[in-house]
GROMACS .gro file of C-alpha atoms in nm:
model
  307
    1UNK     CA    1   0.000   0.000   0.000
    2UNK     CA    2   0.114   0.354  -0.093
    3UNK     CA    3   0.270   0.528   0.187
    4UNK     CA    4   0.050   0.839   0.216
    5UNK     CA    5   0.165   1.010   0.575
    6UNK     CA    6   0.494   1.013   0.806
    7UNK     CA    7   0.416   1.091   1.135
    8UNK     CA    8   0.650   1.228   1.396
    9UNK     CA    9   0.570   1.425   1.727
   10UNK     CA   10   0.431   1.732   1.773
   11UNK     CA   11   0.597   2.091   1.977
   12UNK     CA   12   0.996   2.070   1.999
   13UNK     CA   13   1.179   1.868   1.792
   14UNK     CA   14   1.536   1.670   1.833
   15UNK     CA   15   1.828   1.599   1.624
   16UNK     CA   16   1.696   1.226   1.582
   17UNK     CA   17   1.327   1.276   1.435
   18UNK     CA   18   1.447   1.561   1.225
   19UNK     CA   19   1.712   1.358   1.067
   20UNK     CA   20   1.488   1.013   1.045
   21UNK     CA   21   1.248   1.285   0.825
   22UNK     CA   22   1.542   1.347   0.560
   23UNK     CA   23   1.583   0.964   0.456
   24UNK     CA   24   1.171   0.924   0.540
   25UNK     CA   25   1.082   1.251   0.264
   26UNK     CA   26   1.349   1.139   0.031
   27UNK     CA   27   1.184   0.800  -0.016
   28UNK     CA   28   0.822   0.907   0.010
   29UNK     CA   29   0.825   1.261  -0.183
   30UNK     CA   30   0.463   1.197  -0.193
   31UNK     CA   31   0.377   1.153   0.149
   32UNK     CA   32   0.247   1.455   0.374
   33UNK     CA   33   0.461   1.499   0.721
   34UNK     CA   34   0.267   1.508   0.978
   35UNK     CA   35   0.359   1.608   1.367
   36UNK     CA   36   0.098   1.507   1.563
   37UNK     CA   37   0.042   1.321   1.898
   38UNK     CA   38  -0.325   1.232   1.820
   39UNK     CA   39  -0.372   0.872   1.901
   40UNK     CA   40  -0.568   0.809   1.564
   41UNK     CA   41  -0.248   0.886   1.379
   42UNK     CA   42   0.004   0.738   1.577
   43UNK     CA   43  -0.146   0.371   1.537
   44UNK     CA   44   0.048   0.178   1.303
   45UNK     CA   45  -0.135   0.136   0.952
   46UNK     CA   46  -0.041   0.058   0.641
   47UNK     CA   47  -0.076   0.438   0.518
   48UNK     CA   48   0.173   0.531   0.772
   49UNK     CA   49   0.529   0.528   0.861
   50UNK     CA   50   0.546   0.639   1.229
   51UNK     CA   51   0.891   0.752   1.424
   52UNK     CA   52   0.989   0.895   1.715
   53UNK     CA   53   0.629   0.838   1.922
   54UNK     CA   54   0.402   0.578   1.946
   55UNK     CA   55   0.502   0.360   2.224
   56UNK     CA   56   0.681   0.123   2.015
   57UNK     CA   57   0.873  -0.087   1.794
   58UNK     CA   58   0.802  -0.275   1.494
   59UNK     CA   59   0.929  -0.254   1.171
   60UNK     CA   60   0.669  -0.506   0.997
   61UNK     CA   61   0.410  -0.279   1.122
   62UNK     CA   62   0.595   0.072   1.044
   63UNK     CA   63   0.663   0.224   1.398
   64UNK     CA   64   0.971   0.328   1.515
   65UNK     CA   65   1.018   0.423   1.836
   66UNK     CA   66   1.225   0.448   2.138
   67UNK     CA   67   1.101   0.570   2.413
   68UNK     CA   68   0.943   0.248   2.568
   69UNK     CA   69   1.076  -0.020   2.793
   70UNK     CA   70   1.219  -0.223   2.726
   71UNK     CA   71   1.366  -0.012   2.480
   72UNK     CA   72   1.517  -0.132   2.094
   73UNK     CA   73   1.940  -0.171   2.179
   74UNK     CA   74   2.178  -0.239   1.868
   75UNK     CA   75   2.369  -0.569   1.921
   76UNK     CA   76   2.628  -0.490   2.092
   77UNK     CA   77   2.369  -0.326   2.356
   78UNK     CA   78   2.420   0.086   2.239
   79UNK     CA   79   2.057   0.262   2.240
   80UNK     CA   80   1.887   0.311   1.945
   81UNK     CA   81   1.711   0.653   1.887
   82UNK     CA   82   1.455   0.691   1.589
   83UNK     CA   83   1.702   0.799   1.374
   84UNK     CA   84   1.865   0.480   1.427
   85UNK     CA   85   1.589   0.250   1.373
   86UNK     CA   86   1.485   0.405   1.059
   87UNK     CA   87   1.792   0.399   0.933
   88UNK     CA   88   1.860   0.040   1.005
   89UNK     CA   89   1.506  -0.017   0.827
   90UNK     CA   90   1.546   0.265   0.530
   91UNK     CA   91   1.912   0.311   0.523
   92UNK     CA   92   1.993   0.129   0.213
   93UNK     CA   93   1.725   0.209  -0.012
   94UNK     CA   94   1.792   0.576   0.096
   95UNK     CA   95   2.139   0.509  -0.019
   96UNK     CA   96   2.009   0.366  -0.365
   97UNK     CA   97   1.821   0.679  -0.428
   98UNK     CA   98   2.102   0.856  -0.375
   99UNK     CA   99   2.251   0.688  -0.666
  100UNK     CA  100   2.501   0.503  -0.452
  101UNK     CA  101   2.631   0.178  -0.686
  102UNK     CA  102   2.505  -0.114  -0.539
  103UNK     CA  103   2.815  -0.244  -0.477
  104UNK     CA  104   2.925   0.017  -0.276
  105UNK     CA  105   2.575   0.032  -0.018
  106UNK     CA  106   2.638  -0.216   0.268
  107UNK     CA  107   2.954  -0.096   0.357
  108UNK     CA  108   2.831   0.328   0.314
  109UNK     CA  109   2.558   0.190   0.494
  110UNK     CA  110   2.779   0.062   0.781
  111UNK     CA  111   3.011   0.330   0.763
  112UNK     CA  112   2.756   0.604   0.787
  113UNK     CA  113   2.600   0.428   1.095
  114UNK     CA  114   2.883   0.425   1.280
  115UNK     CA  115   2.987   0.760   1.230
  116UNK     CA  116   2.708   0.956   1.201
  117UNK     CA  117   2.386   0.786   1.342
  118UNK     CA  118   2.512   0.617   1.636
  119UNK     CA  119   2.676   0.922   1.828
  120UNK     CA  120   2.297   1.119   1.759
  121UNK     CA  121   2.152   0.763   1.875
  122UNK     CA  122   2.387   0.816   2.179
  123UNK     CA  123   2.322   1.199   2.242
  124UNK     CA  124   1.979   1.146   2.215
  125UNK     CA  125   1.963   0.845   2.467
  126UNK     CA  126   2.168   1.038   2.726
  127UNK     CA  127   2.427   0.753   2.677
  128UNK     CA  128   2.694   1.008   2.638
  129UNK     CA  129   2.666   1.396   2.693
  130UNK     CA  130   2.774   1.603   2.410
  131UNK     CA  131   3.024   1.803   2.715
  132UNK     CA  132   3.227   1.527   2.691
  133UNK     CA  133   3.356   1.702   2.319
  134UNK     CA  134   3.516   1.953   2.565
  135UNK     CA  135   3.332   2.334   2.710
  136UNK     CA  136   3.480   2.476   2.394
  137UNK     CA  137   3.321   2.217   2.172
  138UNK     CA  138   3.034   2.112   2.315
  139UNK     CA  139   2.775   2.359   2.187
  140UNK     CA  140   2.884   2.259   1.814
  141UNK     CA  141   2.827   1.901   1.800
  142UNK     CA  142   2.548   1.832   1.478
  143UNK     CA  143   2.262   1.719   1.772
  144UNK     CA  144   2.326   2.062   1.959
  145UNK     CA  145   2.310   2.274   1.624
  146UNK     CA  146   2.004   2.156   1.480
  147UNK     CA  147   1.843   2.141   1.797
  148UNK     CA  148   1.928   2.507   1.837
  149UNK     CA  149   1.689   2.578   1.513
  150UNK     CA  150   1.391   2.502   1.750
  151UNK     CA  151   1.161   2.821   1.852
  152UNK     CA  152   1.272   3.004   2.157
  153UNK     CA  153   1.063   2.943   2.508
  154UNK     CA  154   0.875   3.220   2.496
  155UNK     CA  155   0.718   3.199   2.133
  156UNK     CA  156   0.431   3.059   2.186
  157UNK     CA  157   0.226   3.134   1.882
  158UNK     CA  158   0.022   2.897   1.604
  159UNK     CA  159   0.259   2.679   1.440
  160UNK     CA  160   0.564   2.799   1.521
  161UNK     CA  161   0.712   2.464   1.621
  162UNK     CA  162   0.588   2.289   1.290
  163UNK     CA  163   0.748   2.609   1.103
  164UNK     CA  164   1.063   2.570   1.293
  165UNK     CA  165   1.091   2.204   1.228
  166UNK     CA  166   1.013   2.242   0.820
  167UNK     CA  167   1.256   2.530   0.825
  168UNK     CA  168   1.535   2.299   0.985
  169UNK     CA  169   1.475   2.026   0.769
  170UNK     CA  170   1.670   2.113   0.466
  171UNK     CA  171   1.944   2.218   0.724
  172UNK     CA  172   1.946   1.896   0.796
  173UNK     CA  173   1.952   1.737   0.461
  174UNK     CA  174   2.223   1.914   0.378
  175UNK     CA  175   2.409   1.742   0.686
  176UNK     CA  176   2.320   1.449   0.544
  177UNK     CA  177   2.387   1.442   0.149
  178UNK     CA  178   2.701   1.588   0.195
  179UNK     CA  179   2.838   1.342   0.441
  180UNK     CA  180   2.641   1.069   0.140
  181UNK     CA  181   2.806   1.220  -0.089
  182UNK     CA  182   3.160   1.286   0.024
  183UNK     CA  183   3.121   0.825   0.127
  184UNK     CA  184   3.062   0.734  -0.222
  185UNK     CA  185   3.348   0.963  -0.320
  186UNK     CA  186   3.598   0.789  -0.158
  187UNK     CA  187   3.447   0.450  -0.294
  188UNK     CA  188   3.507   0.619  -0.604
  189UNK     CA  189   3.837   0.735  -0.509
  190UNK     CA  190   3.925   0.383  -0.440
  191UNK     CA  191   3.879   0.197  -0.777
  192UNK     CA  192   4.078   0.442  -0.938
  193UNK     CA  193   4.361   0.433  -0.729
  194UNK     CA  194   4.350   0.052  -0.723
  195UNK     CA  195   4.351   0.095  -1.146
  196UNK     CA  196   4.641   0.337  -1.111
  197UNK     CA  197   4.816   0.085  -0.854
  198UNK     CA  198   4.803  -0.190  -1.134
  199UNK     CA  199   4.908   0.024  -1.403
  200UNK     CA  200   5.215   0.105  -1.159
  201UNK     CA  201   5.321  -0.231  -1.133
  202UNK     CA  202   5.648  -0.216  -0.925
  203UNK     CA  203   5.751   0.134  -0.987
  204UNK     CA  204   5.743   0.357  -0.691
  205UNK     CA  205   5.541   0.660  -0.796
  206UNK     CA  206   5.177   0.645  -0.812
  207UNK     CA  207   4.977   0.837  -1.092
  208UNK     CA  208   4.636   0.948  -1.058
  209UNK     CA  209   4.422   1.126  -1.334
  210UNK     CA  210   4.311   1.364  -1.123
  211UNK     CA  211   4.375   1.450  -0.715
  212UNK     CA  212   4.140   1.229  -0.499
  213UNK     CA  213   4.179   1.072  -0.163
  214UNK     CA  214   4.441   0.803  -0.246
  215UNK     CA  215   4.605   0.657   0.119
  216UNK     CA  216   4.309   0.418   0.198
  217UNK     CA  217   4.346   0.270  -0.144
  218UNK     CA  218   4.753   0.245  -0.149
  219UNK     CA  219   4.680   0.113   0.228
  220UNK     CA  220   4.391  -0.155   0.110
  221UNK     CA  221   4.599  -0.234  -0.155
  222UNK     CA  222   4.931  -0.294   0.071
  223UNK     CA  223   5.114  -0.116  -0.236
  224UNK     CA  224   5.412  -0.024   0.042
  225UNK     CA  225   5.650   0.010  -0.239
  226UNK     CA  226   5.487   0.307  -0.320
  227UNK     CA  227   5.646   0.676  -0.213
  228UNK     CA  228   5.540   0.953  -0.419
  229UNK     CA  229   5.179   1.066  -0.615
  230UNK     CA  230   5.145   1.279  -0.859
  231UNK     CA  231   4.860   1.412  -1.055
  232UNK     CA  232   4.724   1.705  -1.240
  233UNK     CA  233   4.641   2.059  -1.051
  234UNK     CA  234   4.455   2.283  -1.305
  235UNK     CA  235   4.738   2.338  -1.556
  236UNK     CA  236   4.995   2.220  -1.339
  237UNK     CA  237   5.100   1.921  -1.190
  238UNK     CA  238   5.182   1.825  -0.833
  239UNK     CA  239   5.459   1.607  -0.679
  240UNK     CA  240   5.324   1.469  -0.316
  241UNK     CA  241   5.415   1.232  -0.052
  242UNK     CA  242   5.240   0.962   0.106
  243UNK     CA  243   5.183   0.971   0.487
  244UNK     CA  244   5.219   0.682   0.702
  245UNK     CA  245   4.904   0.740   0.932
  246UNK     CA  246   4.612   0.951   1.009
  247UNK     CA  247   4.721   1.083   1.338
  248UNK     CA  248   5.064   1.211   1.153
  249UNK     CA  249   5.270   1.430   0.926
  250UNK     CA  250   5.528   1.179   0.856
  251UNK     CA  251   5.596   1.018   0.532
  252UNK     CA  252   5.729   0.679   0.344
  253UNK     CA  253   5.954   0.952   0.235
  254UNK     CA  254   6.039   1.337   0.193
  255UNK     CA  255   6.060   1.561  -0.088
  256UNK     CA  256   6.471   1.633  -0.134
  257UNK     CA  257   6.614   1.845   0.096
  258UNK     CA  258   6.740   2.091  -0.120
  259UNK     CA  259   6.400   2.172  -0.247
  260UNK     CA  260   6.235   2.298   0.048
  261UNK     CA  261   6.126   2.618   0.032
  262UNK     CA  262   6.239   2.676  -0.344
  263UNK     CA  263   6.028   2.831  -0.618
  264UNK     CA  264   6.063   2.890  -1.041
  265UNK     CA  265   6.423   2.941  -1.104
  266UNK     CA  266   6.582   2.850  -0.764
  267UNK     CA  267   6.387   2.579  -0.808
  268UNK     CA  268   6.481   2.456  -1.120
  269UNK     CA  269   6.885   2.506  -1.063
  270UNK     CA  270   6.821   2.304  -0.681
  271UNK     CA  271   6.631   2.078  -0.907
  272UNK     CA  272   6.792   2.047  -1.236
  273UNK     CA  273   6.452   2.004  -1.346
  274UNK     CA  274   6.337   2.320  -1.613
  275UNK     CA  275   5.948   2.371  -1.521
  276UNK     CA  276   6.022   2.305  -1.138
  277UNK     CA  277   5.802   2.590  -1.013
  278UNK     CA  278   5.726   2.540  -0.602
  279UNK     CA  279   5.829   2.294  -0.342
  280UNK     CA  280   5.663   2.362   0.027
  281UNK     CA  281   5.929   2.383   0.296
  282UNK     CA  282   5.759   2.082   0.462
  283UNK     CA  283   5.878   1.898   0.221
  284UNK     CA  284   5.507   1.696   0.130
  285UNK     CA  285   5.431   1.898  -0.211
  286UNK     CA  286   5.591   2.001  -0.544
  287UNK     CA  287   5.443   2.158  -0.835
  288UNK     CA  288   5.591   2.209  -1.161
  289UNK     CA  289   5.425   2.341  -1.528
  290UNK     CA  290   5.415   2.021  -1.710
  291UNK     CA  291   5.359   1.647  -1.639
  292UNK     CA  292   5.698   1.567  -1.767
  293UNK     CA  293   5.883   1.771  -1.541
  294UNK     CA  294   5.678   1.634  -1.259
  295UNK     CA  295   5.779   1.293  -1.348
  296UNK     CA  296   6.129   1.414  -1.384
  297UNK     CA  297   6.075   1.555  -1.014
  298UNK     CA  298   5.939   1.254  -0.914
  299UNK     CA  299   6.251   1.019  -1.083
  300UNK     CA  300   6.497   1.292  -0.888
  301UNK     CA  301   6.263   1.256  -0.542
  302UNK     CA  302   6.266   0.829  -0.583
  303UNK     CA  303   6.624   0.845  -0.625
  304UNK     CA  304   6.744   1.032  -0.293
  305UNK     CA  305   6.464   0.848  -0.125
  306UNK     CA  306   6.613   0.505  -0.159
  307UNK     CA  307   7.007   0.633  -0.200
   0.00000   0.00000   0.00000
């Protein structure tokens, strides 16, 4: 049966329900949102997906919430909020209509859980307080911001909390596609690095059509013969290294020393390389006007690596 209604709480509104309405709208365009706590609408029907009231929890029957006891836990025993729940139930085909390639879903799907639902699940739950980011961070944490788009105490007149709630909504979409979006882009980022790693065979420098996120790949791929990346920049072409790990600045290996620092025709004498145009004093990036002086760079920056 079509669904013709999603139906949420009425007055102030949390980070959970707001965010179960961007996959719920996304996937029924059709469907009026409705914020109600009338008892005739939040009974489960086949008309009706309802989240974040109701007294319960059943997904064959299309109500999703949390508030009950005993109350829906993931697995490993974490609370699930609506947001949660729906996306447990929705999560996937929200992903397809996203244009997400199938291949690419269940682990996006996992990924975004852990990342981005559970710590609203968590928040939302009272499982962990969002002062634990730290005073100076605490008031920016997503749940905090979009809860902050709710109508002030004292504003008490018709609608206001509905009108608040549709007018954070596409605030909150916005969290959501991008973080979607930005997923499927390193997917993305990953076959073509793992086609440039084969076409590399057992040289040392990797090269990429374009610049992407590349470590995961080089990483998945266990390509640690690899030191050096280059790619195109606009009408230049850059020369980079390859850090070891996320929580550092060091490197399977360092631009040459004589570089650092160096630009155009300092550059190109420290270089010997004509078309040498920048090297960063920290040593991580090179640029130079053409992809064969990159390359020629890149032969130079191989060389004193492994002398």
């Amino acid at each position: 049966m079509t669904i013709t209604h999603l139906v949420t709480h009425s007055g102030g509104f949390h980070a959970d329900e707001l965010l179960s309405s961007v996959i719920l709208t996304r996937l029924f365009p059709e469907a009026e949102l409705l914020r109600t706590r009338d008892k005739a609408w939040i009974t489960p029907s086949e008309d009706r997906i309802i989240y974040d009231v109701g007294g319960d929890f059943d997904a064959t029957a299309q109500i999703f919430d949390h508030h009950q006891r005993p109350n829906p836990l993931r697995e490993d025993g974490q609370p699930y909020s609506s947001f949660g729940l729906i996306w447990a139930q929705y999560g996937r085909d929200y992903l397809s209509a996203m244009d997400v390639p199938e291949k690419d879903v269940d682990a996006i799907h996992g990924s975004f859980d852990r990342g981005f639902v559970l710590p609203v699940d968590l928040v939302d739950n009272g499982a962990v307080n969002t002062s634990e980011a730290g005073p100076l961070f605490s008031g920016m944490t997503l749940p905090v911001l979009l809860e902050s788009l709710k109508t002030v105490f004292d504003d008490r007149t018709e609608g206001a909390d509905d009108r608040a709630f549709m007018a954070a909504l596409p605030v909150a979409r916005a969290f959501v596609e991008a973080q979607i979006r930005r997923k499927a882009a390193k997917f993305r980022a990953e076959d073509m690095v793992m086609a440039a790693i084969e076409a590399a065979g057992e040289g040392r420098v990797l090269d990429l059509p374009m610049g992407m996120p590349f470590r995961a790949g080089v990483e998945k791929a266990e390509a640690d013969h690899l030191l050096f990346v280059i790619h195109p920049r606009g009408e230049d072409w850059t020369l980079t290294t390859i850090r070891i790990g996320d929580d550092t600045f060091d490197n399977r290996a360092d631009l040459p020393a004589a570089w650092a620092g160096l630009t155009d025709a300092d550059l190109e004498a420290a270089s010997g390389v004509t078309g040498a145009k920048f090297c960063h004093n920290g040593r991580f990036i090179a640029v130079a006007n053409s992809r064969d002086a990159v390359l020629k760079m890149a032969e130079i920056a191989v060389k004193e690596a492994l002398a």
